[in-house]
XYZ file of C-alpha atoms in Angstrom:
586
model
C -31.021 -31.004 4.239
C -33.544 -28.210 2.828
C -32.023 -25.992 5.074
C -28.333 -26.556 3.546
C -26.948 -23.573 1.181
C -26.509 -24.775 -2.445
C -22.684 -23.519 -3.161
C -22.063 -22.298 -6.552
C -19.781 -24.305 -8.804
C -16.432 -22.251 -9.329
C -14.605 -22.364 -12.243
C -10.577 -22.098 -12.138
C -9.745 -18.992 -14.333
C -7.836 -19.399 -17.018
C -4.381 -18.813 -17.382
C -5.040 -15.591 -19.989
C -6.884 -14.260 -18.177
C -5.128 -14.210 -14.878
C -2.424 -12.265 -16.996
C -4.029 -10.124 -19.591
C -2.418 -6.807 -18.659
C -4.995 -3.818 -17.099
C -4.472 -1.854 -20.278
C -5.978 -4.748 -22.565
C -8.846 -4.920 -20.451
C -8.952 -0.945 -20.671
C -9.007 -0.866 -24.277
C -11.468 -3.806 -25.048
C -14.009 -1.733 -22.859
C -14.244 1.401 -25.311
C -11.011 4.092 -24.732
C -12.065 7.158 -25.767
C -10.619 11.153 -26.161
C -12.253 11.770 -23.000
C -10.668 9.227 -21.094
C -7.282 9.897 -22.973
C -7.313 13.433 -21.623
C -8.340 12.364 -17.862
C -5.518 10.093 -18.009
C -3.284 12.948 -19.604
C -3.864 15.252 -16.939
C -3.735 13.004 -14.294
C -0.620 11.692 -15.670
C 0.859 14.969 -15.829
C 0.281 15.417 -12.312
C 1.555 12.147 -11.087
C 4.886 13.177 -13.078
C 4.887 16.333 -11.242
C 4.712 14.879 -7.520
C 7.583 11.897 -8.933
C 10.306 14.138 -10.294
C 11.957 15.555 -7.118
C 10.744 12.412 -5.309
C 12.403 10.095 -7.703
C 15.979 11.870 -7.001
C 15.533 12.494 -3.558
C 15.385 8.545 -2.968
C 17.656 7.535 -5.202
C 20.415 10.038 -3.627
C 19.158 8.696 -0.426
C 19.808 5.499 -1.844
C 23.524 6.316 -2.108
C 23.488 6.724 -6.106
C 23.212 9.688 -8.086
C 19.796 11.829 -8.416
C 19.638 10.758 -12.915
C 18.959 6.881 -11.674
C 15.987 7.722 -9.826
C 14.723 8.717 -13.311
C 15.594 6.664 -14.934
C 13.808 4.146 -12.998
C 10.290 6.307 -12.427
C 10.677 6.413 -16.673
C 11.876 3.034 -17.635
C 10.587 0.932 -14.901
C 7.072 3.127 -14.749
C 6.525 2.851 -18.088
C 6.254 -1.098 -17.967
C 4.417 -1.550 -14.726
C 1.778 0.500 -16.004
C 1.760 -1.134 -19.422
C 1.969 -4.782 -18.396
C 0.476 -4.613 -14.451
C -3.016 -5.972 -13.166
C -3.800 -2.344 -11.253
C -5.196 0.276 -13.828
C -3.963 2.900 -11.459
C -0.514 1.566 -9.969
C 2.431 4.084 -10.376
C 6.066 2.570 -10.287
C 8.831 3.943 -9.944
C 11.961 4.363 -6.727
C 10.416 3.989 -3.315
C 11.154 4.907 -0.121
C 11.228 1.568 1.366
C 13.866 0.349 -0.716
C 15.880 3.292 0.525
C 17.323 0.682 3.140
C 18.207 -2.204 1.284
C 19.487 -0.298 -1.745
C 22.212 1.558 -0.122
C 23.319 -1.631 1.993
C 24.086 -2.981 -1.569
C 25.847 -0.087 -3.252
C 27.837 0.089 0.088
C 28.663 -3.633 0.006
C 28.703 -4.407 -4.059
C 28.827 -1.334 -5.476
C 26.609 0.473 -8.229
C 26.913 -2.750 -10.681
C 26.024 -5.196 -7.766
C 22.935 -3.563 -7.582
C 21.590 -3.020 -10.523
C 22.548 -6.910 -11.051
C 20.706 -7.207 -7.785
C 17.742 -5.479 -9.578
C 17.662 -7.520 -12.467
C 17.932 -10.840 -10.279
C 15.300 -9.343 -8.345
C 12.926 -8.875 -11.739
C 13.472 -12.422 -12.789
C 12.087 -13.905 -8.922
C 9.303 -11.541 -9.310
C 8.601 -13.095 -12.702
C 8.854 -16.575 -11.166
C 6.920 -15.470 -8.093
C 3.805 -13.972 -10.510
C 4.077 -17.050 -13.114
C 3.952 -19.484 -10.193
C 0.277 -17.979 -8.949
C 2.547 -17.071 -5.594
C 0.959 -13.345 -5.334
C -1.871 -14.921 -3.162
C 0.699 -16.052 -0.452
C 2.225 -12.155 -0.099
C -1.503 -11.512 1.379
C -0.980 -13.935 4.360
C 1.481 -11.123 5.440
C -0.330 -10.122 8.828
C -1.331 -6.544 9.332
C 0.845 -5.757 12.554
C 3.931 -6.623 10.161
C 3.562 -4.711 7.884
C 2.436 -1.779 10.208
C 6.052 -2.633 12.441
C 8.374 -2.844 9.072
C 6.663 0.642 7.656
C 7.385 2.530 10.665
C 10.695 1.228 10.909
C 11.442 2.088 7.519
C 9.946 5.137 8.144
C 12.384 6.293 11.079
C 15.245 4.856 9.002
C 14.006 7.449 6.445
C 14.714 9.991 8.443
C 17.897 9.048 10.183
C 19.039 9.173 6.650
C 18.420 12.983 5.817
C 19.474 14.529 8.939
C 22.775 14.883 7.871
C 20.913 16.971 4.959
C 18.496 18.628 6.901
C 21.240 20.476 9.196
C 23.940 20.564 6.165
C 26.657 18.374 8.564
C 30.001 17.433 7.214
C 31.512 14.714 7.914
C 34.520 13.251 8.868
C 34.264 10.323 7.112
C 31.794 8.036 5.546
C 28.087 7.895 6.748
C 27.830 4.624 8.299
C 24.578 2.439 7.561
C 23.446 1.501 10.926
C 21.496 3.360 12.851
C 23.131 3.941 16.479
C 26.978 4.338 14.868
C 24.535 6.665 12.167
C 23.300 8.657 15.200
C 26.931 9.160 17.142
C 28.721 10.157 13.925
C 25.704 12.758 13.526
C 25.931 13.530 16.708
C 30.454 14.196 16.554
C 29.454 16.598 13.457
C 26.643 18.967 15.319
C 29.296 21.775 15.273
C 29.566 21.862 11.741
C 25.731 23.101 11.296
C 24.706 24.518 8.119
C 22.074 27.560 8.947
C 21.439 28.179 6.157
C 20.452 24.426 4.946
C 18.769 24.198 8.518
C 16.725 27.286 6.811
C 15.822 25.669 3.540
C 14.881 22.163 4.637
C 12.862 23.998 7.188
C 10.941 25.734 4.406
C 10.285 23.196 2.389
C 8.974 21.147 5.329
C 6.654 24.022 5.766
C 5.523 25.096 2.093
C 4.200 21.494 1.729
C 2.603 21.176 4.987
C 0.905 24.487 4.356
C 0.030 23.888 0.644
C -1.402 20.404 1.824
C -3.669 21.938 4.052
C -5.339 24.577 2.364
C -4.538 23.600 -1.252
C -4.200 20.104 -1.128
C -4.754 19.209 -5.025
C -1.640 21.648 -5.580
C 2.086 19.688 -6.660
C 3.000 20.769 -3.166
C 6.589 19.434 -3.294
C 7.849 21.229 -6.455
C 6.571 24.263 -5.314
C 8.362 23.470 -2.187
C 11.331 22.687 -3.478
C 11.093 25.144 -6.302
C 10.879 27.787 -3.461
C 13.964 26.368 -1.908
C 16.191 25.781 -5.183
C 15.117 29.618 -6.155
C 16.013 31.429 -2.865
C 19.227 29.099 -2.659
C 20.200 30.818 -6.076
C 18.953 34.665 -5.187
C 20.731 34.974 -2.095
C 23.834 32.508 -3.215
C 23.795 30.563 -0.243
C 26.335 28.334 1.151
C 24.408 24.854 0.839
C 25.071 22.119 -0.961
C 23.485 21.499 -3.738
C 22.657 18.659 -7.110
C 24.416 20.759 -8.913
C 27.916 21.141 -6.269
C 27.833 17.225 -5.451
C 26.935 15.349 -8.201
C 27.521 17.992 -11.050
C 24.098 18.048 -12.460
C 22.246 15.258 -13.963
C 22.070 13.745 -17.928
C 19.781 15.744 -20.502
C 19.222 12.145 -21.483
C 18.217 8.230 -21.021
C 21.487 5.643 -21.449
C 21.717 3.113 -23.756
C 20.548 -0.700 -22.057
C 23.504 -2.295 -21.320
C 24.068 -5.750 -18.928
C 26.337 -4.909 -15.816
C 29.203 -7.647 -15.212
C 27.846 -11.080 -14.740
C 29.584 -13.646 -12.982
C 28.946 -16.810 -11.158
C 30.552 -15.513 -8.343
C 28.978 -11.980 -8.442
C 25.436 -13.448 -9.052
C 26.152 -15.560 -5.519
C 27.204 -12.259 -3.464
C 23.846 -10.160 -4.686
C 21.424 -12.872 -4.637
C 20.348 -12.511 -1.144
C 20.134 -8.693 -1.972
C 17.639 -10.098 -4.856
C 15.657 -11.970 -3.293
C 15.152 -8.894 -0.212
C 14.294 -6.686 -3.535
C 11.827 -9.600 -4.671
C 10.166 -10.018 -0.893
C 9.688 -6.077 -0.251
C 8.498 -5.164 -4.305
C 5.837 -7.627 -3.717
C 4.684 -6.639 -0.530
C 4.631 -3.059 -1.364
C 3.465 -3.403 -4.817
C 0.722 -5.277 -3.715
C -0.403 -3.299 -0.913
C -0.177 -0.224 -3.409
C -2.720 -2.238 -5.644
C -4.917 -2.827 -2.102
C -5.014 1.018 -1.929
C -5.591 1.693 -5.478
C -8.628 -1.073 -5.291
C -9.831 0.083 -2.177
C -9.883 4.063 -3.815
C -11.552 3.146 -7.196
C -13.846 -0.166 -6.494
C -11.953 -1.606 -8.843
C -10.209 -5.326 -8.771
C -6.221 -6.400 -9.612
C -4.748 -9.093 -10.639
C -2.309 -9.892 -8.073
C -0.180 -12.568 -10.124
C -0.023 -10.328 -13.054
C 0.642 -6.850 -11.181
C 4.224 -9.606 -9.829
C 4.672 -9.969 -13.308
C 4.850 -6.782 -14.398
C 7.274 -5.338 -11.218
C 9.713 -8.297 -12.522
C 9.305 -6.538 -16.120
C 9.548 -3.247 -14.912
C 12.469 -4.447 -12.515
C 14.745 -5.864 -15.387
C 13.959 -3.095 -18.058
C 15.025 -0.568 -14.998
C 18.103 -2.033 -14.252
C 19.177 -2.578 -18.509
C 19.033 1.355 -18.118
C 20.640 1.742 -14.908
C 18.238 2.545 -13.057
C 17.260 1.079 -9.869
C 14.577 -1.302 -7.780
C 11.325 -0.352 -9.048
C 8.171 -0.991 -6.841
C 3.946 0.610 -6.762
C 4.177 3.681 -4.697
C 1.122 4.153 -2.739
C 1.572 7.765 -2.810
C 2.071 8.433 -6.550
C -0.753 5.805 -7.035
C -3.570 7.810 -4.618
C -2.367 10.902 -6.529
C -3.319 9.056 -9.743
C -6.714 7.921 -8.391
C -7.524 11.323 -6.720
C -6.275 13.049 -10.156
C -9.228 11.489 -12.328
C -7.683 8.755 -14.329
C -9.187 5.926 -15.950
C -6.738 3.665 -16.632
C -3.005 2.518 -16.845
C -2.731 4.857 -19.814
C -2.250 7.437 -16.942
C 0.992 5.885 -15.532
C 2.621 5.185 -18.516
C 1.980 9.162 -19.986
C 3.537 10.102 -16.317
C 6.728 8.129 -17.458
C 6.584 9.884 -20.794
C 6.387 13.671 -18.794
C 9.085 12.586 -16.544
C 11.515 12.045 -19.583
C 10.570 15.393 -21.176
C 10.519 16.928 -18.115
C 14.593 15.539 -17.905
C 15.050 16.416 -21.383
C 14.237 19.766 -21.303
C 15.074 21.003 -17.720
C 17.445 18.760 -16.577
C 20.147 21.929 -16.340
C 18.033 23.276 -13.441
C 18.171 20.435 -11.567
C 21.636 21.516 -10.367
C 19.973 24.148 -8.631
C 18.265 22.263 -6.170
C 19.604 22.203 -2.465
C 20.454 18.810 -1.159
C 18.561 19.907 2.115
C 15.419 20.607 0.331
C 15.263 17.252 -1.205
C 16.325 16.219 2.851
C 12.665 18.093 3.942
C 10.740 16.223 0.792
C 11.965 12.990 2.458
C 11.414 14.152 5.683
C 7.855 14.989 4.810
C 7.730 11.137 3.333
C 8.699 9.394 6.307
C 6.386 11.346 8.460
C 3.418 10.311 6.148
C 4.752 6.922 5.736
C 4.444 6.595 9.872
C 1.371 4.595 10.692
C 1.033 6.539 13.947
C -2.731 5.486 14.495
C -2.375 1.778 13.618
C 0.813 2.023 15.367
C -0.985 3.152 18.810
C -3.902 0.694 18.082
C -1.850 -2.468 17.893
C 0.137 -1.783 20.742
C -3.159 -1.508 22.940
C -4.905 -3.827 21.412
C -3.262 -7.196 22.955
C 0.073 -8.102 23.997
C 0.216 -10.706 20.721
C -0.332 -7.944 18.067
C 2.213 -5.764 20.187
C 4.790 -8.421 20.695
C 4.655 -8.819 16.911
C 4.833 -4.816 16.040
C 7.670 -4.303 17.861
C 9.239 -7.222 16.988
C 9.080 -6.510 13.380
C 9.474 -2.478 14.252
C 12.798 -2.685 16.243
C 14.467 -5.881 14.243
C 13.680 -3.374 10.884
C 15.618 -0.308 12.747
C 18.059 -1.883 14.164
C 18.973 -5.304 12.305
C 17.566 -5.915 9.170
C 14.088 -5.069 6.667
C 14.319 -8.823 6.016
C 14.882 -10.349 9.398
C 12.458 -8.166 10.676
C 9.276 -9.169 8.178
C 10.085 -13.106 8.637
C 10.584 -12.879 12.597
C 6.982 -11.107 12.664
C 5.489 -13.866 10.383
C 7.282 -16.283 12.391
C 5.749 -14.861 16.304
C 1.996 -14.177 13.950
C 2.074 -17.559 13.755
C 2.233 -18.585 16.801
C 0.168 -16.469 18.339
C -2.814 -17.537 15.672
C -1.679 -21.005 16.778
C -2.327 -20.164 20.486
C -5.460 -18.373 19.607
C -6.577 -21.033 17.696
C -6.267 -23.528 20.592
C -8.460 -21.498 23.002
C -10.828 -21.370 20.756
C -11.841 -24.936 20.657
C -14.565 -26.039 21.739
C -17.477 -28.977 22.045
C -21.015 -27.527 21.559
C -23.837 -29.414 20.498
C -24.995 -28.275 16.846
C -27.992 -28.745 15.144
C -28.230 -30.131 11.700
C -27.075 -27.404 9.894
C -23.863 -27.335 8.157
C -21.728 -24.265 8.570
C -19.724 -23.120 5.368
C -16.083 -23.786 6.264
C -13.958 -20.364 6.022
C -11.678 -22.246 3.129
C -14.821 -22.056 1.325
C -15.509 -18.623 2.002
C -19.747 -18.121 1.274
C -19.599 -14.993 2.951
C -21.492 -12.990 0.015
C -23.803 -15.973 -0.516
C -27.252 -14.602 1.266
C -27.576 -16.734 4.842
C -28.958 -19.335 2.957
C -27.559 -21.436 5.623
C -29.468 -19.937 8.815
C -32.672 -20.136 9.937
C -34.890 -17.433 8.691
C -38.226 -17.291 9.831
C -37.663 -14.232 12.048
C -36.105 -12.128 9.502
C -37.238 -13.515 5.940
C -40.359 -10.433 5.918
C -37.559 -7.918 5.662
C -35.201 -9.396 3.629
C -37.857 -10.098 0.777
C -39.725 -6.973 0.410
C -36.520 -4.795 1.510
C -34.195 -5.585 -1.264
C -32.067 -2.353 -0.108
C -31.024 -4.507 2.778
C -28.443 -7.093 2.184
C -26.881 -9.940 5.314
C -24.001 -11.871 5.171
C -22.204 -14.117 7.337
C -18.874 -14.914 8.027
C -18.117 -18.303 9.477
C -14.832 -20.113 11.442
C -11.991 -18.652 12.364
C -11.191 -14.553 10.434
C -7.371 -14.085 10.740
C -4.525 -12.610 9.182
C -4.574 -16.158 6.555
C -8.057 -15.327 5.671
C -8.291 -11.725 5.302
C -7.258 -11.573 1.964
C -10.029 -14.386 0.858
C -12.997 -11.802 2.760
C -11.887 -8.965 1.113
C -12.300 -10.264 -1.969
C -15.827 -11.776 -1.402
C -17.179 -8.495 0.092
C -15.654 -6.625 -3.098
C -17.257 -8.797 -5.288
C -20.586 -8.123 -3.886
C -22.078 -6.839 -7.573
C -25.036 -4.667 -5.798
C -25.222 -1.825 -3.784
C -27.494 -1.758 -0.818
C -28.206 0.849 1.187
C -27.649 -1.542 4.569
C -25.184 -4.412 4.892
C -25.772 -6.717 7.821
C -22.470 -8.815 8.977
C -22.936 -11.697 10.912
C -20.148 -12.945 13.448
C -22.036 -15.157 15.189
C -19.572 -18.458 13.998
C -16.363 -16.238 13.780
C -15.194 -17.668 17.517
C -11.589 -15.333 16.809
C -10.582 -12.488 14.976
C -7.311 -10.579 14.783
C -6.452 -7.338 13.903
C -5.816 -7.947 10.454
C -9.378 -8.824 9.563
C -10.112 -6.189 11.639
C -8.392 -3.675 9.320
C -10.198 -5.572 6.547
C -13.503 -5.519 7.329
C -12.753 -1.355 8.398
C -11.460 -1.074 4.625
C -14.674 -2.183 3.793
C -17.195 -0.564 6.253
C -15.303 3.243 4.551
C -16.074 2.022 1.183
C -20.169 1.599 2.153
C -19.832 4.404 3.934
C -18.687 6.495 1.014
C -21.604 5.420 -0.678
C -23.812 6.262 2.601
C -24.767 3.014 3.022
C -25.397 1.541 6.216
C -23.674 -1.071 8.359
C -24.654 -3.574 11.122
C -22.215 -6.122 12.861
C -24.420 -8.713 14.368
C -23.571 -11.855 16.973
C -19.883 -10.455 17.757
C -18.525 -12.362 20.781
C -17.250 -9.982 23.647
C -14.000 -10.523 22.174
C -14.230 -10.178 18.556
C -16.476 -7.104 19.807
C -13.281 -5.386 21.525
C -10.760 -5.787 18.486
C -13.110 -4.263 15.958
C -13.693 -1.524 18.444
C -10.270 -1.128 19.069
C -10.061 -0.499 15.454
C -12.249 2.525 15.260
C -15.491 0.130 14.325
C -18.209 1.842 16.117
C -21.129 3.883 16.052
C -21.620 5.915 14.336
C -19.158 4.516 11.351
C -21.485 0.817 12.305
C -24.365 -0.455 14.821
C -23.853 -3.541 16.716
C -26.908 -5.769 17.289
C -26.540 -9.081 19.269
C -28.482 -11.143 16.549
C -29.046 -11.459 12.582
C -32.358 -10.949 13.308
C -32.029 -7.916 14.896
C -29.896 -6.528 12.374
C -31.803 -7.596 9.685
C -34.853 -5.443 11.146
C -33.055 -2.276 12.648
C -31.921 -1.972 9.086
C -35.017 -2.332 7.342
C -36.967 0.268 9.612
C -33.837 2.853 9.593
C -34.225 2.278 5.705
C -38.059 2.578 5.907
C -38.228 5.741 8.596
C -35.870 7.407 5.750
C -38.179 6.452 2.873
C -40.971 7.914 4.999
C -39.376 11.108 6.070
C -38.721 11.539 2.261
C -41.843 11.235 1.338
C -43.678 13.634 3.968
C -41.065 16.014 2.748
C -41.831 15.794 -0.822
């Protein structure tokens, strides 16, 4: 029994503070002027990069360019204010593109913003119910397949911008009619939108390349809007098709509300509630994985169903965590949610004050700004790594890819779940087995003691190192490391409160792994990296070994070694040769 690991005693976490908002916790810390200018200037530049992003989705969404505001102001404003991120961004997204202009086609501009509110009030339920934890069982090739998809839906969508086509009736929604209509109106090319769309395209490839902290796409579209107006050419433009947008916010107001309307929108809701949460979340994943910092997943559900109700009182539409707008906030220098909700306040001033030269801007360079979005939006490398890496994970991506282009977002995200599991179901069946153990008790993977320090292994070989290296940490992960437990490792490993220069991962008792954990224990390998620390994967079973090298785990990013043991020491004398060389130097 001596050699048994004594598990902490966990203590549930209170309801407060499961919900105290990321600004509270912000503020209680010490908020200083420094900090308020960081988050001023990073807020400004957030605002930047959202205003022709905000109305190039929501007139991809079928509505008018001023709703796209009004959600990056209304909605942003509140996620920022009442989310568990400090860094998440909110505002229109380009996933939503999709599902938004199904409903407006189907119910109208009042259906949806109903839809919206309906939408905040299951998010509230979802976040108040302690359900965020569930949206992380969401396995990795899913939400790699629905991306994509919505990715090349994206793009179907602007074409008809991008080479200024007319027409000959309306644009249908589905993708193959989408294409042959497209197609029937080639002859009526615009060159001159071809032109623009092509420039913008290229201004924010080129800006991103050699002056990548630059707001590429208003310079791009800028560019586009201001050689549109020198040269008075024959595109289409804001200004032509919708007549400009409002030099100010609306009133709140309730759409009409009916039993009967709430019953033809609800499914509508509840696609809104599934795909905010998932993309919200993920955006928070980023954000965490950027900073080192921790959300609260329940609360950050919370505040989308806030931020998704206050949106839709001001007509404004679904509102969601960007992952784009939130990296810019990270990579901008702010320190806390103070930063997203001044990036609301610039967005309204910037609509205040120049909302007249919005008319200006050329449908078709909004068209290369989305363009642009769905190319970055592409996983293309996880993409091609799934699809090699076994015919499970590829069954699922393409599942979930084609069902998203050519059926439905929803229907694609719950048949992927569905085949994920089965196939962990299969997997988990041939990896049973009946070996003869000794009297140790391995930690089940509910239980999670991955950061406790192999406590529960023999250590005779390895103890020397350990105890006079304290720059070398192990751990060990033990049962089965799937898409159901990823979430629970990632948040062991983030909690580890040191920073060693080596971390040693055992897999000797991980008998299967898929390629979400995979992507999860990559996520963490960059972070140590970034802080050039070093890491070893010990005991990896041939084919654990071939899915995290499949997954760009291997040397030099980490060293394998077959044992804990050996692991353990490799690290210690790589640590101790440095130390030495160091010292001969000095």
């Amino acid at each position: 029994m001596a050699n048994q690991a004594v598990k902490p005693q966990t203590v549930e976490p209170r309801f407060i503070d499961l919900f105290t908002p990321k600004l509270i916790t912000v503020l209680r810390e010490g908020y200083g002027l420094a900090s308020l200018r960081a988050d001023a200037l990073a807020g400004l530049t957030v605002a930047i990069v959202a205003l022709p992003l905000s109305m190039a989705i929501a007139i991809a969404s079928g509505v008018t360019p001023d709703r796209g505001l009004y959600t990056a102001i209304a909605g942003g404003f509140v996620v920022s204010a009442l989310g568990g991120s400090r860094f998440q961004i909110g505002g229109p997204a380009g996933a939503f593109i999709v599902l938004v202009a199904a409903t407006v086609q189907a119910h109208g501009v009042d259906g949806l913003i109903l839809a919206t509110i309906l939408s905040g009030l299951i998010l509230l339920a979802i976040g108040f119910l302690r359900l965020g934890t569930f949206i992380k069982y969401i396995p990795y090739p899913v939400t790699v397949g629905f991306t994509c998809g919505i990715a090349v839906i994206i793009f179907a969508s602007q074409i008809k911008e991008l080479l200024g086509l007319t027409l000959a009736g309306p644009e249908p929604g589905p993708l193959l009619p989408k294409l042959q209509a497209l197609g029937a109106a080639l002859p009526s090319l615009n060159i001159a939108a071809c032109g623009l769309a092509l420039l913008t395209i290229g201004i924010i490839v080129a800006i991103r390349r050699f002056r990548p902290h630059w707001p590429v796409m208003v310079i791009a579209v800028a560019a586009a809007s201001f050689l549109g107006w020198l040269f008075g050419l024959p595109v289409e433009t804001i200004g032509t098709r919708f007549g400009g947008i409002p030099q100010n916010m609306p009133l709140p107001h309730l759409p009409e509300v009916s039993l009967a309307k709430i019953e033809a929108v609800l499914p509508s809701a509840l696609s809104f509630a599934l795909l905010g949460s998932i993309e919200s979340l993920l955006s928070a994943v980023v954000a965490d994985s950027m900073s080192g910092r921790r959300h609260r997943s329940n609360c950050e559900l919370v505040a989308q169903g806030a931020a998704n109700i206050v949106s839709g009182l001001f007509g404004g539409i679904c509102v969601t965590g960007t992952i784009a707008r939130t990296a810019t906030n990270v990579r901008a220098g702010a320190r806390g949610p103070l930063s997203g909700m001044l990036h609301a306040v610039f967005l309204l001033g910037f609509m205040l004050l120049a909302a007249p030269l919005a008319s200006f801007i050329p449908l078709a360079a909004l068209g290369g700004v989305l363009a642009v979005v769905a190319w970055n939006m592409a996983e293309k490398h996880a993409f091609a790594v799934l699809v090699r890496a076994s015919r499970g994970d590829a069954v699922v991506l393409l599942a979930t890819f084609l069902l998203t282009v050519f059926r439905d977002l929803t229907e694609g995200i719950l048949v992927g779940f569905g085949l994920s599991a089965l196939l962990f179901l299969h997997r988990m069946a041939q990896a049973v087995s009946v070996e003869q153990t000794s009297n140790e008790v391995a930690p089940p993977i509910a239980e999670l003691d991955v950061a406790d320090r192999v406590a529960d292994v023999s250590r005779k070989a390895y103890d020397v190192a350990l105890a006079t290296d304290p720059d070398v940490v192990a751990y060990r992960i033990s049962g089965a490391f799937f898409f159901g437990a990823a979430a629970g490792v990632a948040a062991a490993l983030e909690r580890i409160g040191e920073h060693p220069k080596a971390y040693v991962i055992d897999f000797a008792a991980v008998p299967v792994l898929d390629s979400t954990a995979a992507a999860t224990i990559d996520g963490f390998v960059r972070q140590a990296q970034r802080r050039g620390a070093r890491v070893y994967l010990t005991g990896a079973r041939p084919t654990v070994r071939r899915i995290l090298l499949q997954h760009g785990l291997r040397p030099p990013i980490v060293r394998f070694r077959s044992d804990l043991q050996d692991g353990v020491v490799a690290a210690h004398d790589a640590l101790s040769g440095n130390r030495a060389k160091v010292a001969s130097q000095a």
